């Protein structure tokens, strides 16, 4: 790649169980203002805007069209939208910046899960002819994956409980997280997954600004340079996948250059404790890597924004000087079907 | 370092019909993709990434259907992106795919758009009420009819212009084997006698509801050199968005459409679109949008677009043919309609449009719009590679 692209700003809402009093636009606007204020940019300065969201959460066709009101698309802007997690909107914006068409991009994503039942809604993602009519819900599918991991000896219930406990303890330092501090591991939701192994259901939004080359250095003291980013999808049917592994994550990480040098931080989009086990293995993360210092998706899982939040959290650690090389991961689909990996780096710091 | 040139080397579409009960969604998209691969003389293994578009998910009742379609589109182990920008989505999807090549992230990309409207009910899909937001109670025609009225009043166009567009597009469709509506007994009188739906839009001046898919194989300069048939070259592409509802919006000629066209012409080095562009595939779901977009896209001065239509300039044998394929008025699998415009523009400059081919078409514009005239996407393709 001939152009260096960096995350130069990140903002997110406080993630909450419900936000009945807010429309999607109202939920999104403070985040857009915050991320623009951080760089001093105005909407009219942004070269390209891209967002991620889902009509099925809003319960309405073309739900994203009104979010543009929050951006303030006047005069008209160069803009696009993916019906995917915002991490993929960031990927689209990254390719746009690589073409040289523009030097800055605004990426945002949002999801309000509170109006419906997420477990029911997500069944509508499944093969519409053979699987969706049976309504297998997202927790039940994750439980199949968790049981397969236990059966193969990759983990056990106490180890999963430890993942959850660590995530929620780390979330204590994250004022945006929905669940913070000690959370009881709880009763079984779907065996072997207990309440503590499952993500909270909540509403939230996130936004990121990308910039190229010297523009990034002007806008941010320590830009989080995207050294590589790639995403891969697997077969949809659970019957043809090895649920205890994630070849798409491994391939995306390889293409993103994750294995060229060790990372110090990994923000993984693992909504279920058992999925962290799969991802750690696929990404070859050692015990010395700080995994999900934000608390991860077990502390806040705003659907459609949670993947973008991982990239934002990883970048923010680089901005703050807490990381030099971080990996960020996003997932989509049942049981980690589709995965994105980004590798972010800060400039080497001079000895004090 | 300039971006990598992009070429269209394969195009495939399904025969568009009201209901494809013989195939699943996966079967439908697979059919279009396989035809595009056959045209390019490539195999699934030659594809580096898949970019798919459709809009909205409620039309078939499947949330994020790209997950389920990954296998059918040979995407397993590959990157797959899903674009959704309302009615402009087919065009936007193709442009997102071009950026994967222009940025040199990938060399050869399959891009595809579809809608299988028979799986559900489009009116229902567009009519879910949300508290405190303006619902589209009367469908898209009810939303656009007042803007057509505003255009007629502003331009002084006679009320016969819309029927001329519909009559032309439906006749063009007879020359396109993939078009949905093949009305062999169409006459101007029949169009004008059809029932009034949303005054001034008559039944025969509206688009049908179709099942269909369209696919394109996009590749870089090296890929184009290996192409067995003439490629279409990208000379310019752009997207623009503006809010749907606000006091300053000109719903007759939205600024986002004007800006989008201007950006495409700047990239392609076009100073006078009326003279330098040979034909247009334009997103015209209601007949009156042909004269309206002729002005919005810079082919006619404000208030003059209807004169081009009335004088026959936009006929298949006219000086600036518009919607040679029969257009959205003859074929409307909504999520695919924008990409069909882009693909038909490419077919024209490749010289492969068959009976609806415009002789000597060297530069052709593909155009799409969506939302409440809120989203625009366009590309200009040429028979020769771009010089810059």
XYZ file of C-alpha atoms in Angstrom:
740
model
C 0.000 0.000 0.000
C 1.269 3.392 -0.913
C -0.873 5.444 1.438
C -0.797 5.427 5.222
C -4.242 5.633 6.829
C -4.878 6.123 10.548
C -7.691 6.250 13.066
C -7.373 9.774 14.469
C -10.463 10.028 16.686
C -13.009 7.778 18.360
C -16.193 8.405 20.309
C -18.973 6.210 21.674
C -22.174 6.553 23.657
C -22.720 5.195 27.119
C -24.209 1.813 26.222
C -27.536 1.240 27.968
C -30.228 -1.424 28.267
C -32.867 0.943 26.922
C -32.978 4.381 25.352
C -36.718 4.757 24.831
C -36.546 8.527 25.054
C -34.090 8.831 22.146
C -34.514 8.293 18.406
C -31.567 6.752 16.559
C -30.618 10.213 15.284
C -30.708 11.647 18.802
C -28.571 8.786 20.082
C -26.063 9.287 17.299
C -25.691 13.070 17.204
C -23.632 13.593 20.391
C -21.168 10.934 19.211
C -20.775 12.592 15.815
C -20.194 15.968 17.455
C -17.683 14.498 19.889
C -15.575 12.819 17.226
C -15.607 15.898 14.985
C -14.751 18.184 17.924
C -11.791 15.975 18.793
C -10.226 16.801 15.424
C -11.652 20.277 14.887
C -13.224 19.088 11.629
C -16.682 20.059 10.420
C -18.999 17.847 8.350
C -18.097 19.874 5.268
C -14.383 19.077 5.798
C -14.974 15.315 5.653
C -14.183 13.723 2.278
C -16.185 10.513 2.666
C -18.767 9.240 5.139
C -19.762 5.608 5.652
C -22.072 3.976 8.181
C -23.182 0.557 9.374
C -26.578 -0.395 10.811
C -29.454 -2.838 10.368
C -33.062 -2.261 9.359
C -34.082 -5.301 11.378
C -33.089 -3.719 14.691
C -35.022 -0.561 13.877
C -37.947 -2.637 12.613
C -38.211 -0.423 9.596
C -37.021 -0.418 5.976
C -34.407 2.235 5.024
C -33.908 3.065 8.723
C -30.440 4.503 8.072
C -31.772 7.259 5.799
C -32.806 9.381 8.783
C -29.399 9.033 10.426
C -28.096 11.305 7.692
C -30.012 14.124 9.365
C -27.655 13.740 12.304
C -24.603 13.994 10.059
C -25.931 17.170 8.493
C -25.578 16.226 4.807
C -25.940 19.729 3.449
C -24.350 20.743 1.183
C -24.520 17.162 -0.182
C -21.815 14.736 0.947
C -20.052 11.725 -0.550
C -21.602 8.950 1.501
C -22.290 5.218 1.626
C -23.750 2.598 3.967
C -23.197 -1.076 4.677
C -25.877 -3.286 6.213
C -23.110 -4.681 8.432
C -21.265 -3.806 11.609
C -19.553 -0.411 11.395
C -16.168 -2.187 11.263
C -16.994 -3.036 7.637
C -18.034 0.563 6.999
C -14.558 1.465 8.216
C -13.103 -1.054 5.744
C -15.046 0.563 2.891
C -13.806 4.004 3.993
C -10.235 2.685 4.219
C -10.340 1.496 0.576
C -11.822 4.849 -0.463
C -8.923 6.692 1.226
C -6.422 4.328 -0.403
C -7.651 5.373 -3.866
C -6.421 8.897 -3.132
C -9.852 10.440 -3.747
C -9.855 12.064 -0.330
C -7.825 12.473 2.874
C -10.490 12.166 5.586
C -13.430 9.888 6.338
C -16.131 9.737 9.007
C -17.375 6.272 9.958
C -20.276 5.644 12.295
C -22.519 2.813 13.422
C -25.441 2.406 15.760
C -27.965 -0.096 16.965
C -30.953 -0.006 19.263
C -31.671 -3.526 20.458
C -34.136 -2.499 23.149
C -37.329 -2.214 21.052
C -37.396 -5.935 20.232
C -36.142 -9.319 21.283
C -32.606 -9.682 19.935
C -32.653 -13.459 20.293
C -35.727 -13.613 18.050
C -34.557 -10.916 15.625
C -31.218 -12.599 14.938
C -32.942 -15.823 13.848
C -33.963 -13.862 10.743
C -30.271 -13.894 9.681
C -30.391 -17.635 9.092
C -31.043 -19.608 5.895
C -34.630 -18.483 5.240
C -35.868 -21.748 3.737
C -34.423 -24.499 5.912
C -33.224 -22.993 9.215
C -34.932 -19.703 10.070
C -38.424 -21.272 10.186
C -37.212 -23.305 13.188
C -36.284 -20.083 15.070
C -32.990 -21.293 16.575
C -31.898 -18.273 18.589
C -28.479 -16.675 18.881
C -27.787 -17.929 22.422
C -28.727 -21.502 21.497
C -26.363 -21.411 18.508
C -23.547 -19.997 20.639
C -24.246 -22.722 23.203
C -23.727 -25.394 20.526
C -20.345 -23.823 19.832
C -19.491 -23.629 23.550
C -20.434 -27.272 24.124
C -18.302 -28.324 21.150
C -15.337 -26.473 22.704
C -15.878 -28.184 26.057
C -16.283 -31.598 24.410
C -12.997 -31.119 22.554
C -11.242 -30.131 25.781
C -10.431 -26.571 24.724
C -12.176 -25.072 27.737
C -14.522 -25.807 30.629
C -17.198 -23.929 32.497
C -14.874 -22.477 35.174
C -12.555 -21.174 32.453
C -15.492 -19.507 30.705
C -16.531 -17.989 34.018
C -13.021 -16.588 34.388
C -13.247 -14.919 30.938
C -16.486 -13.263 31.964
C -15.160 -12.189 35.372
C -12.008 -10.668 33.849
C -14.040 -8.792 31.205
C -16.440 -7.304 33.720
C -13.620 -6.386 36.093
C -11.807 -4.581 33.279
C -15.019 -2.783 32.322
C -14.891 -1.030 35.695
C -12.415 1.391 34.131
C -14.688 1.974 31.105
C -17.322 4.575 31.881
C -19.198 3.728 28.641
C -19.676 0.032 29.463
C -23.163 -1.269 30.179
C -22.127 -3.912 32.731
C -19.346 -2.935 35.107
C -17.777 -4.492 38.136
C -18.581 -7.909 39.501
C -21.495 -9.622 37.852
C -22.714 -12.977 39.120
C -22.060 -15.802 36.712
C -25.769 -16.555 36.954
C -28.088 -19.342 35.956
C -27.920 -21.306 32.729
C -29.484 -19.477 29.774
C -28.837 -22.328 27.375
C -26.551 -25.032 28.744
C -23.495 -24.666 29.052
C -23.833 -20.868 28.785
C -24.876 -18.931 31.882
C -26.020 -15.318 32.131
C -22.439 -14.234 32.700
C -21.257 -15.904 29.487
C -23.706 -13.876 27.390
C -23.498 -10.245 26.305
C -25.792 -7.598 27.713
C -28.516 -6.425 25.335
C -28.284 -2.714 24.797
C -28.401 0.415 22.683
C -25.407 2.380 21.534
C -23.488 4.176 18.822
C -19.879 4.815 17.876
C -17.936 6.984 15.433
C -14.394 7.091 14.120
C -12.466 9.523 11.958
C -9.862 8.222 9.532
C -7.208 10.355 7.881
C -4.358 9.767 5.446
C -0.660 10.583 5.810
C 0.247 14.067 6.992
C -3.412 14.957 7.452
C -3.532 12.296 10.169
C -0.465 13.787 11.878
C -2.105 17.237 11.856
C -5.313 15.918 13.398
C -3.892 13.617 16.063
C -0.835 13.678 18.280
C -0.312 9.935 17.987
C -2.339 8.487 15.098
C -3.247 4.795 15.184
C -1.930 3.702 11.787
C -3.841 0.898 10.088
C -0.993 -1.432 9.078
C -3.386 -3.956 7.634
C -7.077 -4.802 7.572
C -8.836 -7.781 6.039
C -12.064 -9.723 6.465
C -13.224 -13.186 5.418
C -16.501 -15.073 5.466
C -17.216 -18.770 6.022
C -20.015 -21.059 4.938
C -23.345 -20.208 6.518
C -24.524 -23.642 7.569
C -23.246 -24.716 10.995
C -23.214 -28.302 9.748
C -20.297 -27.679 7.400
C -18.184 -25.607 9.795
C -15.680 -26.593 12.453
C -17.213 -24.632 15.322
C -14.162 -24.936 17.574
C -11.966 -23.068 15.097
C -12.196 -19.830 13.107
C -10.303 -20.203 9.826
C -11.739 -16.924 8.531
C -10.296 -15.030 11.511
C -6.916 -16.691 11.014
C -6.867 -15.886 7.289
C -7.965 -12.274 7.837
C -5.276 -11.867 10.506
C -2.642 -13.296 8.183
C -3.683 -10.945 5.344
C -3.736 -7.998 7.757
C -0.170 -8.806 8.837
C -1.107 -9.652 12.416
C 1.395 -12.502 12.642
C 4.383 -10.514 11.382
C 5.119 -9.116 14.848
C 3.479 -9.643 18.222
C 0.722 -7.313 19.335
C 0.473 -5.989 22.900
C -3.295 -5.467 22.896
C -6.249 -7.276 21.311
C -9.806 -5.967 21.286
C -11.882 -9.005 20.306
C -15.542 -8.910 19.350
C -16.551 -12.029 21.272
C -20.131 -11.591 22.455
C -19.976 -14.944 24.267
C -17.172 -15.948 26.646
C -16.687 -19.168 24.676
C -15.987 -17.207 21.482
C -12.940 -15.585 23.102
C -11.511 -19.101 23.408
C -11.955 -19.667 19.649
C -10.518 -16.282 18.711
C -7.484 -16.499 21.013
C -6.562 -19.780 19.367
C -7.118 -18.557 15.786
C -5.148 -15.383 16.456
C -2.384 -17.213 18.408
C -2.659 -14.720 21.251
C -0.327 -15.481 24.146
C -1.001 -14.775 27.806
C 1.154 -11.640 27.550
C -1.368 -9.958 25.228
C -3.842 -7.638 26.971
C -7.214 -8.911 25.744
C -10.263 -6.632 25.877
C -9.058 -4.043 28.375
C -12.322 -2.191 27.625
C -14.322 -5.124 28.943
C -15.203 -6.222 25.420
C -18.596 -7.278 24.143
C -19.395 -9.012 27.460
C -19.552 -5.542 29.016
C -21.311 -3.754 26.138
C -22.562 -5.227 22.863
C -24.437 -2.586 20.852
C -25.270 -4.688 17.782
C -23.885 -3.195 14.519
C -21.550 -0.886 16.495
C -19.709 -3.374 18.744
C -17.136 -4.252 16.053
C -16.400 -0.609 15.290
C -16.065 -0.022 19.046
C -13.307 -2.669 19.128
C -11.331 -0.763 16.473
C -12.015 2.488 18.290
C -10.932 1.114 21.667
C -7.731 -0.327 20.198
C -6.968 2.978 18.461
C -7.708 4.984 21.604
C -5.146 2.955 23.537
C -2.567 3.838 20.911
C -3.639 7.505 21.025
C -3.133 7.475 24.802
C 0.235 5.747 24.539
C -0.985 2.589 26.299
C -0.309 0.390 23.266
C 2.189 0.364 20.397
C 0.717 -2.400 18.277
C -2.874 -3.517 18.729
C -5.189 -5.958 17.020
C -8.890 -5.235 16.618
C -11.468 -7.823 15.592
C -15.114 -7.678 14.539
C -17.547 -10.486 13.828
C -20.886 -10.981 12.103
C -23.273 -13.850 11.628
C -24.029 -16.938 13.733
C -21.091 -18.530 15.589
C -18.403 -16.215 14.186
C -19.314 -16.736 10.497
C -17.665 -13.555 9.223
C -14.605 -11.931 10.765
C -12.547 -8.778 10.287
C -9.078 -8.128 11.670
C -7.252 -4.800 11.758
C -3.703 -4.182 12.939
C -3.054 -0.719 14.372
C 0.285 0.831 15.313
C 1.515 4.034 16.897
C 4.783 5.727 15.920
C 7.672 4.425 18.014
C 7.925 6.432 21.221
C 11.246 8.061 22.064
C 12.818 7.188 25.394
C 11.978 9.812 28.011
C 0.286 7.508 -7.635
C -2.951 7.417 -9.659
C -5.509 4.793 -8.803
C -5.694 1.533 -10.787
C -7.956 1.630 -13.880
C -11.077 -0.530 -13.624
C -12.667 -2.573 -16.410
C -15.968 -4.462 -16.654
C -15.190 -7.799 -18.324
C -18.259 -9.861 -17.443
C -21.962 -9.107 -17.166
C -24.817 -11.458 -16.350
C -28.442 -10.972 -15.490
C -31.476 -13.134 -15.008
C -34.622 -12.928 -17.095
C -36.582 -10.572 -14.861
C -40.119 -11.703 -14.047
C -42.833 -11.064 -11.479
C -42.045 -14.267 -9.582
C -39.180 -16.741 -9.936
C -40.833 -19.609 -8.102
C -38.370 -22.101 -9.586
C -35.332 -20.815 -7.657
C -34.430 -19.767 -4.114
C -32.682 -16.454 -3.475
C -29.404 -18.343 -3.611
C -30.398 -19.908 -6.922
C -31.336 -16.532 -8.347
C -28.051 -14.793 -7.501
C -26.013 -17.810 -8.540
C -27.610 -17.701 -12.005
C -26.609 -14.063 -12.618
C -23.117 -14.557 -11.191
C -22.488 -17.657 -13.288
C -23.536 -15.801 -16.448
C -21.128 -12.961 -15.625
C -18.305 -15.457 -15.113
C -19.163 -17.164 -18.410
C -19.082 -13.796 -20.192
C -15.647 -13.058 -18.691
C -14.491 -16.655 -19.298
C -13.387 -16.830 -15.661
C -14.105 -19.291 -12.852
C -15.099 -18.818 -9.207
C -11.438 -19.271 -8.261
C -10.507 -16.123 -10.198
C -12.641 -13.933 -7.917
C -10.822 -12.195 -5.038
C -13.804 -10.613 -3.286
C -17.589 -10.277 -3.496
C -19.549 -7.033 -3.065
C -23.313 -7.536 -2.890
C -26.142 -5.037 -2.666
C -29.882 -5.120 -2.221
C -32.463 -2.972 -0.451
C -34.116 -3.283 1.917
C -33.926 -6.553 3.876
C -37.643 -6.339 4.714
C -38.586 -7.029 1.078
C -37.690 -10.700 1.490
C -37.792 -10.903 5.263
C -34.141 -11.972 5.641
C -31.830 -9.978 7.881
C -28.379 -9.443 6.303
C -28.933 -12.125 3.623
C -25.298 -11.937 2.506
C -24.527 -14.311 5.383
C -26.808 -16.974 3.920
C -25.709 -16.206 0.322
C -21.960 -16.553 0.973
C -21.902 -20.172 -0.236
C -23.988 -19.550 -3.371
C -21.691 -16.717 -4.436
C -18.455 -18.641 -3.963
C -17.472 -16.200 -1.222
C -16.387 -18.759 1.387
C -12.831 -17.874 2.422
C -13.079 -14.501 0.708
C -13.966 -10.962 1.725
C -17.658 -10.155 1.285
C -19.189 -6.705 1.677
C -22.882 -5.864 1.740
C -23.941 -2.388 0.597
C -27.346 -0.817 1.295
C -28.115 2.705 0.088
C -31.879 2.455 -0.662
C -32.834 2.586 -4.370
C -29.370 3.748 -5.417
C -27.875 0.601 -3.891
C -27.110 -1.204 -7.158
C -24.994 1.701 -8.347
C -23.349 2.232 -4.970
C -22.514 -1.476 -4.747
C -20.698 -1.379 -8.089
C -18.788 1.733 -7.011
C -17.703 0.138 -3.711
C -16.447 -2.803 -5.780
C -14.509 -0.471 -8.112
C -12.728 1.033 -5.097
C -11.391 -2.389 -4.098
C -9.626 -2.433 -7.473
C -8.780 1.271 -7.731
C -7.044 1.015 -4.326
C -5.191 -2.134 -5.519
C -6.530 -4.125 -2.560
C -7.934 -6.704 -5.018
C -7.489 -7.475 -8.726
C -10.799 -9.099 -9.702
C -14.099 -8.574 -7.917
C -17.599 -10.015 -8.386
C -20.303 -7.461 -7.699
C -23.962 -8.391 -7.663
C -27.335 -6.927 -6.786
C -30.721 -8.603 -6.542
C -34.266 -8.433 -5.296
C -36.724 -11.287 -5.060
C -39.810 -9.265 -4.362
C -42.153 -12.220 -4.758
C -40.831 -13.655 -1.452
C -42.672 -10.950 0.425
C -44.624 -7.763 -0.130
C -42.820 -4.536 -1.031
C -45.674 -2.280 0.016
C -45.615 -3.925 3.452
C -41.840 -3.662 3.566
C -42.032 0.093 3.042
C -45.012 0.766 5.271
C -43.981 -0.187 8.801
C -45.074 2.728 10.977
C -42.578 4.296 13.362
C -43.744 6.718 16.045
C -43.011 10.393 15.403
C -41.752 9.809 11.855
C -43.514 10.546 8.609
C -44.730 7.273 7.085
C -44.774 6.605 3.336
C -48.454 5.698 3.467
C -49.084 5.821 -0.262
C -45.993 3.930 -1.442
C -43.254 5.507 -3.532
C -45.660 6.884 -6.171
C -47.521 8.889 -3.545
C -44.261 10.393 -2.388
C -42.980 11.339 -5.868
C -46.212 12.502 -7.567
C -46.201 15.977 -5.944
C -42.622 16.497 -7.133
C -43.683 15.621 -10.689
C -46.515 18.158 -10.381
C -44.001 20.742 -9.207
C -41.822 19.994 -12.229
C -44.769 20.360 -14.652
C -45.767 23.669 -13.120
C -42.209 24.992 -13.066
C -41.240 23.898 -16.586
C -44.585 24.384 -18.335
C -44.289 20.874 -19.764
C -47.457 19.610 -21.488
C -49.084 16.717 -19.612
C -48.414 14.282 -22.475
C -44.648 14.009 -21.876
C -44.847 11.257 -19.268
C -46.765 8.929 -21.548
C -44.169 9.428 -24.315
C -41.436 8.193 -21.965
C -43.418 5.138 -20.907
C -44.310 4.278 -24.508
C -40.667 4.551 -25.569
C -39.263 2.526 -22.660
C -41.817 -0.262 -23.031
C -41.023 -0.501 -26.765
C -37.283 -0.585 -26.001
C -37.929 -3.426 -23.562
C -39.252 -5.550 -26.433
C -35.681 -5.572 -27.794
C -34.187 -6.711 -24.463
C -34.615 -10.438 -23.766
C -33.976 -9.922 -20.020
C -36.595 -7.177 -19.536
C -39.567 -8.034 -17.319
C -42.426 -6.367 -19.245
C -42.759 -7.424 -22.863
C -45.952 -5.642 -23.944
C -46.128 -6.567 -27.606
C -49.399 -4.711 -28.150
C -48.281 -1.458 -26.504
C -49.552 1.795 -28.054
C -49.320 5.406 -26.932
C -53.108 5.454 -26.657
C -53.049 2.476 -24.282
C -50.540 4.231 -22.018
C -52.672 7.373 -21.996
C -55.856 5.416 -21.309
C -54.407 3.493 -18.368
C -55.856 4.273 -14.910
C -54.597 7.280 -12.964
C -52.775 6.032 -9.848
C -51.156 9.065 -8.259
C -52.154 12.068 -10.358
C -50.372 12.795 -12.732
C -48.779 9.319 -12.754
C -50.781 6.680 -14.644
C -50.585 2.912 -14.197
C -48.538 2.433 -17.383
C -46.105 5.138 -16.283
C -44.984 3.185 -13.226
C -42.411 0.429 -12.753
C -43.339 -3.224 -12.233
C -42.352 -5.333 -9.204
C -39.740 -7.866 -10.332
C -37.600 -10.779 -9.233
C -34.120 -10.543 -10.663
C -30.370 -10.298 -10.234
C -27.488 -8.713 -12.102
C -23.769 -9.378 -11.725
C -20.584 -7.837 -13.044
C -16.965 -8.932 -13.021
C -14.673 -5.959 -12.444
C -10.938 -6.207 -12.899
C -7.709 -4.225 -13.128
C -5.640 -3.315 -16.194
C -3.878 -6.694 -16.296
C -7.201 -8.498 -15.984
C -8.668 -6.415 -18.802
C -5.761 -7.375 -21.044
C -6.774 -11.032 -20.676
C -10.448 -10.355 -21.364
C -11.825 -12.416 -24.255
C -14.414 -9.761 -25.125
C -14.133 -5.955 -25.206
C -14.065 -4.472 -21.691
C -15.946 -1.386 -20.569
C -13.626 1.081 -18.813
C -14.536 3.189 -15.813
C -13.997 6.888 -16.574
C -15.719 8.329 -13.532
C -17.896 7.305 -10.586
C -19.407 9.143 -7.635
C -21.994 9.021 -4.848
C -23.754 11.951 -3.192
C -26.325 12.154 -0.398
C -28.478 14.882 1.080
C -31.277 14.844 3.683
C -34.700 13.675 2.456
C -36.756 16.343 4.150
C -35.642 19.864 4.904
C -36.803 23.339 3.996
C -34.006 24.054 1.525
C -34.399 20.888 -0.543
C -35.286 21.134 -4.222
C -37.182 17.893 -4.712
C -37.508 18.543 -8.459
C -33.762 18.820 -9.062
C -31.839 17.785 -5.945
C -28.420 19.334 -5.488
C -26.932 15.940 -4.578
C -27.802 14.708 -8.086
C -26.270 17.758 -9.737
C -23.099 17.513 -7.635
C -22.778 13.777 -8.276
C -23.017 14.238 -12.060
C -20.564 17.140 -11.964
C -18.040 14.999 -10.072
C -18.368 12.169 -12.614
C -17.948 14.566 -15.554
C -14.891 16.163 -13.902
C -13.263 12.744 -13.464
C -14.086 11.774 -17.059
C -13.004 15.116 -18.537
C -16.490 15.834 -19.886
C -17.235 19.530 -20.435
C -20.494 19.231 -22.394
C -22.436 16.089 -21.427
C -25.107 16.649 -24.089
C -22.488 16.359 -26.848
C -19.838 14.143 -25.305
C -22.019 11.374 -23.855
C -23.588 8.988 -26.361
C -26.404 7.410 -24.327
C -27.791 7.201 -20.798
C -29.222 4.412 -18.653
C -31.172 6.468 -16.155
C -33.150 5.463 -13.031
C -36.714 6.341 -14.120
C -39.255 4.482 -11.927
C -42.015 6.929 -12.878
C -42.038 8.234 -16.450
C -41.739 11.930 -15.645
C -38.360 11.381 -14.060
C -36.768 11.185 -17.531
C -37.198 14.906 -18.312
C -36.514 15.782 -14.667
C -33.220 13.886 -14.565
C -32.188 15.148 -18.015
C -32.050 18.573 -16.391
C -30.589 17.384 -13.098
C -27.758 15.575 -14.935
C -26.895 18.562 -17.092
C -28.196 17.271 -20.450
C -30.703 20.110 -20.689
C -31.091 23.550 -19.157
C -33.595 23.966 -16.323
C -37.130 23.653 -17.669
C -35.944 22.281 -21.036
C -35.668 18.543 -20.362
C -39.174 17.704 -21.550
C -38.363 19.234 -24.964
C -35.641 16.617 -25.541
C -38.128 13.865 -24.727
C -40.918 15.368 -26.817
C -38.689 15.883 -29.872
C -37.546 12.244 -29.885
C -33.951 12.939 -28.823
C -34.174 10.202 -26.161
C -35.610 7.523 -28.509
C -33.427 4.511 -29.284
C -32.545 6.059 -32.673
C -32.397 9.610 -31.272
C -29.407 11.818 -30.672
C -29.219 10.946 -26.946
C -30.895 7.579 -26.355
C -32.169 7.096 -22.793
C -32.968 3.677 -21.286
C -32.240 1.548 -24.312
C -32.844 -1.556 -22.176
C -36.402 -0.515 -21.329
C -35.268 0.938 -18.019
C -36.765 0.679 -14.559
C -40.201 1.267 -16.133
C -39.927 -2.188 -17.705
C -37.863 -4.043 -15.089
C -37.666 -3.278 -11.388
C -36.080 -5.751 -8.975
C -35.533 -2.724 -6.698
C -32.188 -3.577 -5.143
C -30.804 -4.563 -8.566
C -32.293 -1.732 -10.642
C -29.370 0.642 -10.112
C -26.784 -1.971 -11.024
C -28.781 -2.948 -14.108
C -28.398 0.698 -15.265
C -24.644 0.488 -14.674
C -24.399 -2.918 -16.396
C -26.487 -1.847 -19.391
C -24.238 1.218 -19.801
C -21.250 -1.129 -19.840
C -22.932 -3.487 -22.338
C -23.428 -0.535 -24.701
C -19.780 0.554 -24.755
C -18.703 -3.084 -25.096
C -20.961 -3.284 -28.168
C -22.727 -6.302 -26.660
C -26.238 -4.903 -26.091
C -27.790 -6.936 -28.877
C -30.978 -5.590 -30.446
C -31.025 -2.511 -28.219
C -27.414 -1.602 -29.047
C -26.789 2.054 -29.923
C -24.422 2.228 -32.887
C -21.071 3.721 -31.969
C -21.815 4.145 -28.267
C -18.411 5.078 -26.845
C -19.280 6.857 -23.613
C -22.437 5.947 -21.675
C -23.712 7.138 -18.291
C -25.290 4.793 -15.743
C -27.409 6.524 -13.089
C -29.232 5.494 -9.904
C -31.060 7.261 -7.103
C -32.790 6.275 -3.913
C -34.604 7.319 -0.762
C -36.711 10.429 -1.266
C -34.365 11.584 -4.062
C -31.749 11.547 -1.318
C -29.035 9.172 -2.516
C -27.341 9.302 -5.920
C -24.759 7.063 -7.547
C -23.464 7.273 -11.115
C -20.725 5.987 -13.332
C -19.518 6.835 -16.780
C -18.013 3.990 -18.780
C -16.163 4.112 -22.087
C -15.027 1.769 -24.830
C -11.461 3.043 -24.504
C -9.284 3.026 -21.363
C -9.061 6.348 -19.513
C -6.094 8.458 -20.609
C -5.167 9.981 -17.252
